[in-house]
């Protein structure tokens, strides 16, 4: 199973390292690709040697989670992809469950039921059920068939909603989650609130039929002469 994680900077490096430790403890073989979007590499030397590090030079561009996932998906060795955030601890059987559910013929799978949010002192802050984002499992075939993530979503918000719209329209989806994950504490991301440009973009396109959105993304991918510049 290939875990794909987007990242930027050192502010949440400790959360990323803890997430990687939980991935390293899985019951079956895994790989992890960390894609860092930044002017210059910042976390390469702080990652364990079993993690593949990829740097996508981004200058002053805002963070684009969708771009990070698409870069990593093209490099992944497995046909089972986990599009994962770098602040979520997974249970030991997470990868095995992902492999099994995709093996049953599901194209896109949401395994998580409960997200346990921690306070800085590691006491429980809240429990969130059935969140769409954070960690999504997809077969490579399904991911490619729906055009991956839409890189027009820059910043945060809306990209997961759009992804699930397209997945439900074009793939066999299992979105009845049943596993618990732990969300590590961090300060709220600046601009990650209702009304962000990314969320507003989703409001503009959600009335477009998902099949049409898929066709646009596939056409865009076909016309791409080369992928984003990466250094690994």
mmCIF file of C-alpha atoms in Angstrom, residues 24-183:
data_model
loop_
_atom_site.group_PDB
_atom_site.id
_atom_site.type_symbol
_atom_site.label_atom_id
_atom_site.label_comp_id
_atom_site.label_asym_id
_atom_site.label_seq_id
_atom_site.Cartn_x
_atom_site.Cartn_y
_atom_site.Cartn_z
ATOM 1 C CA UNK A 24 5.691 2.263 9.720
ATOM 2 C CA UNK A 25 3.863 0.014 12.191
ATOM 3 C CA UNK A 26 1.379 -1.416 9.706
ATOM 4 C CA UNK A 27 0.616 -5.141 9.457
ATOM 5 C CA UNK A 28 1.497 -5.359 5.753
ATOM 6 C CA UNK A 29 4.158 -3.898 3.468
ATOM 7 C CA UNK A 30 3.845 -0.175 2.816
ATOM 8 C CA UNK A 31 5.724 2.662 1.204
ATOM 9 C CA UNK A 32 5.333 6.355 1.937
ATOM 10 C CA UNK A 33 5.964 9.280 -0.388
ATOM 11 C CA UNK A 34 6.200 12.743 1.170
ATOM 12 C CA UNK A 35 5.871 15.619 -1.300
ATOM 13 C CA UNK A 36 7.114 18.922 0.084
ATOM 14 C CA UNK A 37 5.984 22.107 -1.666
ATOM 15 C CA UNK A 38 8.392 24.895 -0.804
ATOM 16 C CA UNK A 39 10.958 27.288 -2.218
ATOM 17 C CA UNK A 40 13.758 24.997 -1.031
ATOM 18 C CA UNK A 41 13.831 21.563 0.650
ATOM 19 C CA UNK A 42 13.319 21.871 4.401
ATOM 20 C CA UNK A 43 12.463 18.457 5.835
ATOM 21 C CA UNK A 44 14.359 15.981 3.653
ATOM 22 C CA UNK A 45 17.021 15.192 6.279
ATOM 23 C CA UNK A 46 14.444 14.898 9.077
ATOM 24 C CA UNK A 47 12.568 11.992 7.500
ATOM 25 C CA UNK A 48 13.334 8.312 8.105
ATOM 26 C CA UNK A 49 15.315 6.579 5.338
ATOM 27 C CA UNK A 50 12.432 4.317 4.306
ATOM 28 C CA UNK A 51 10.342 7.352 3.262
ATOM 29 C CA UNK A 52 10.668 8.641 -0.292
ATOM 30 C CA UNK A 53 11.029 12.411 -0.284
ATOM 31 C CA UNK A 54 10.019 14.516 -3.279
ATOM 32 C CA UNK A 55 10.483 18.283 -3.509
ATOM 33 C CA UNK A 56 8.218 20.350 -5.771
ATOM 34 C CA UNK A 57 9.606 23.901 -5.992
ATOM 35 C CA UNK A 58 6.678 26.263 -5.519
ATOM 36 C CA UNK A 59 8.171 29.719 -4.996
ATOM 37 C CA UNK A 60 5.626 31.901 -3.250
ATOM 38 C CA UNK A 61 2.616 29.915 -4.474
ATOM 39 C CA UNK A 62 0.077 28.948 -1.802
ATOM 40 C CA UNK A 63 0.059 25.321 -0.713
ATOM 41 C CA UNK A 64 -1.846 23.024 -3.096
ATOM 42 C CA UNK A 65 -2.730 19.697 -1.489
ATOM 43 C CA UNK A 66 -4.219 18.399 -4.750
ATOM 44 C CA UNK A 67 -0.951 18.970 -6.636
ATOM 45 C CA UNK A 68 1.006 17.094 -3.947
ATOM 46 C CA UNK A 69 -1.295 14.073 -4.180
ATOM 47 C CA UNK A 70 -1.148 13.957 -7.974
ATOM 48 C CA UNK A 71 2.658 14.134 -7.997
ATOM 49 C CA UNK A 72 2.896 11.330 -5.443
ATOM 50 C CA UNK A 73 0.304 9.163 -7.199
ATOM 51 C CA UNK A 74 2.347 9.173 -10.398
ATOM 52 C CA UNK A 75 5.357 7.881 -8.451
ATOM 53 C CA UNK A 76 3.600 5.318 -6.247
ATOM 54 C CA UNK A 77 4.681 1.682 -6.521
ATOM 55 C CA UNK A 78 1.391 0.198 -5.315
ATOM 56 C CA UNK A 79 -1.986 0.039 -7.007
ATOM 57 C CA UNK A 80 -3.586 0.851 -3.635
ATOM 58 C CA UNK A 81 -3.157 4.525 -2.730
ATOM 59 C CA UNK A 82 -3.836 6.239 0.590
ATOM 60 C CA UNK A 83 -4.186 10.013 0.166
ATOM 61 C CA UNK A 84 -3.226 10.993 3.692
ATOM 62 C CA UNK A 85 -2.698 14.107 5.809
ATOM 63 C CA UNK A 86 0.490 14.449 7.829
ATOM 64 C CA UNK A 87 -1.264 14.955 11.155
ATOM 65 C CA UNK A 88 -3.300 11.729 11.391
ATOM 66 C CA UNK A 89 -2.243 8.610 13.278
ATOM 67 C CA UNK A 90 -3.596 5.380 11.791
ATOM 68 C CA UNK A 91 -4.335 2.080 13.553
ATOM 69 C CA UNK A 92 -2.035 -0.880 12.908
ATOM 70 C CA UNK A 93 -4.423 -2.632 10.522
ATOM 71 C CA UNK A 94 -5.239 0.442 8.426
ATOM 72 C CA UNK A 95 -3.182 -0.560 5.371
ATOM 73 C CA UNK A 96 -4.408 -4.154 5.494
ATOM 74 C CA UNK A 97 -8.017 -2.975 5.568
ATOM 75 C CA UNK A 98 -7.339 -0.609 2.655
ATOM 76 C CA UNK A 99 -5.807 -3.447 0.638
ATOM 77 C CA UNK A 100 -8.719 -5.764 1.414
ATOM 78 C CA UNK A 101 -11.462 -3.271 0.575
ATOM 79 C CA UNK A 102 -9.867 -2.338 -2.760
ATOM 80 C CA UNK A 103 -9.348 -6.050 -3.434
ATOM 81 C CA UNK A 104 -13.110 -6.527 -3.117
ATOM 82 C CA UNK A 105 -13.592 -4.244 -6.125
ATOM 83 C CA UNK A 106 -14.085 -0.867 -4.483
ATOM 84 C CA UNK A 107 -12.464 2.001 -6.345
ATOM 85 C CA UNK A 108 -12.534 4.639 -3.602
ATOM 86 C CA UNK A 109 -12.836 3.836 0.093
ATOM 87 C CA UNK A 110 -13.294 5.901 3.245
ATOM 88 C CA UNK A 111 -12.142 3.737 6.145
ATOM 89 C CA UNK A 112 -12.322 6.297 8.936
ATOM 90 C CA UNK A 113 -15.356 6.563 11.180
ATOM 91 C CA UNK A 114 -14.120 8.599 14.139
ATOM 92 C CA UNK A 115 -11.438 11.282 14.274
ATOM 93 C CA UNK A 116 -10.237 11.825 17.834
ATOM 94 C CA UNK A 117 -8.897 15.395 18.090
ATOM 95 C CA UNK A 118 -6.254 15.917 20.758
ATOM 96 C CA UNK A 119 -5.522 18.982 22.906
ATOM 97 C CA UNK A 120 -1.870 20.094 23.176
ATOM 98 C CA UNK A 121 -1.721 18.159 26.477
ATOM 99 C CA UNK A 122 -2.966 15.076 24.571
ATOM 100 C CA UNK A 123 -6.304 14.987 26.305
ATOM 101 C CA UNK A 124 -9.351 14.585 24.091
ATOM 102 C CA UNK A 125 -10.708 17.803 22.585
ATOM 103 C CA UNK A 126 -13.520 16.460 20.403
ATOM 104 C CA UNK A 127 -14.645 13.554 18.249
ATOM 105 C CA UNK A 128 -15.653 14.090 14.627
ATOM 106 C CA UNK A 129 -17.581 11.470 12.665
ATOM 107 C CA UNK A 130 -17.609 10.754 8.939
ATOM 108 C CA UNK A 131 -15.280 13.534 7.771
ATOM 109 C CA UNK A 132 -14.691 13.417 4.013
ATOM 110 C CA UNK A 133 -11.075 14.533 4.077
ATOM 111 C CA UNK A 134 -7.952 13.582 5.968
ATOM 112 C CA UNK A 135 -7.375 10.085 4.588
ATOM 113 C CA UNK A 136 -8.910 8.528 1.496
ATOM 114 C CA UNK A 137 -8.097 5.159 -0.099
ATOM 115 C CA UNK A 138 -8.259 4.704 -3.875
ATOM 116 C CA UNK A 139 -7.187 2.126 -6.393
ATOM 117 C CA UNK A 140 -4.772 3.521 -8.934
ATOM 118 C CA UNK A 141 -7.226 2.722 -11.729
ATOM 119 C CA UNK A 142 -10.075 4.610 -10.055
ATOM 120 C CA UNK A 143 -7.833 7.551 -9.195
ATOM 121 C CA UNK A 144 -6.694 7.884 -12.782
ATOM 122 C CA UNK A 145 -10.178 7.315 -14.202
ATOM 123 C CA UNK A 146 -11.643 10.319 -12.378
ATOM 124 C CA UNK A 147 -8.699 12.604 -13.053
ATOM 125 C CA UNK A 148 -7.103 12.474 -9.606
ATOM 126 C CA UNK A 149 -7.409 15.600 -7.488
ATOM 127 C CA UNK A 150 -8.281 18.909 -9.149
ATOM 128 C CA UNK A 151 -5.202 21.127 -8.854
ATOM 129 C CA UNK A 152 -7.329 24.238 -9.367
ATOM 130 C CA UNK A 153 -8.122 24.033 -5.643
ATOM 131 C CA UNK A 154 -5.314 26.104 -4.155
ATOM 132 C CA UNK A 155 -5.179 26.494 -0.406
ATOM 133 C CA UNK A 156 -7.654 24.458 1.648
ATOM 134 C CA UNK A 157 -11.263 23.437 1.282
ATOM 135 C CA UNK A 158 -13.446 21.923 -1.386
ATOM 136 C CA UNK A 159 -10.964 19.563 -3.034
ATOM 137 C CA UNK A 160 -12.193 16.552 -1.062
ATOM 138 C CA UNK A 161 -15.844 17.361 -1.803
ATOM 139 C CA UNK A 162 -15.105 17.587 -5.510
ATOM 140 C CA UNK A 163 -13.069 14.361 -5.424
ATOM 141 C CA UNK A 164 -15.913 12.444 -3.764
ATOM 142 C CA UNK A 165 -18.481 13.879 -6.215
ATOM 143 C CA UNK A 166 -16.471 12.499 -9.105
ATOM 144 C CA UNK A 167 -15.663 9.222 -7.356
ATOM 145 C CA UNK A 168 -19.332 8.467 -6.664
ATOM 146 C CA UNK A 169 -20.224 9.220 -10.272
ATOM 147 C CA UNK A 170 -17.578 7.030 -11.877
ATOM 148 C CA UNK A 171 -16.390 4.380 -9.452
ATOM 149 C CA UNK A 172 -17.526 1.815 -6.914
ATOM 150 C CA UNK A 173 -17.352 3.654 -3.607
ATOM 151 C CA UNK A 174 -17.309 2.323 -0.062
ATOM 152 C CA UNK A 175 -17.824 5.257 2.296
ATOM 153 C CA UNK A 176 -19.091 3.441 5.367
ATOM 154 C CA UNK A 177 -16.098 4.052 7.612
ATOM 155 C CA UNK A 178 -15.395 1.886 10.641
ATOM 156 C CA UNK A 179 -11.846 2.642 11.856
ATOM 157 C CA UNK A 180 -10.702 5.250 14.403
ATOM 158 C CA UNK A 181 -7.907 7.746 13.653
ATOM 159 C CA UNK A 182 -6.201 10.281 15.913
ATOM 160 C CA UNK A 183 -5.839 13.904 14.786
#
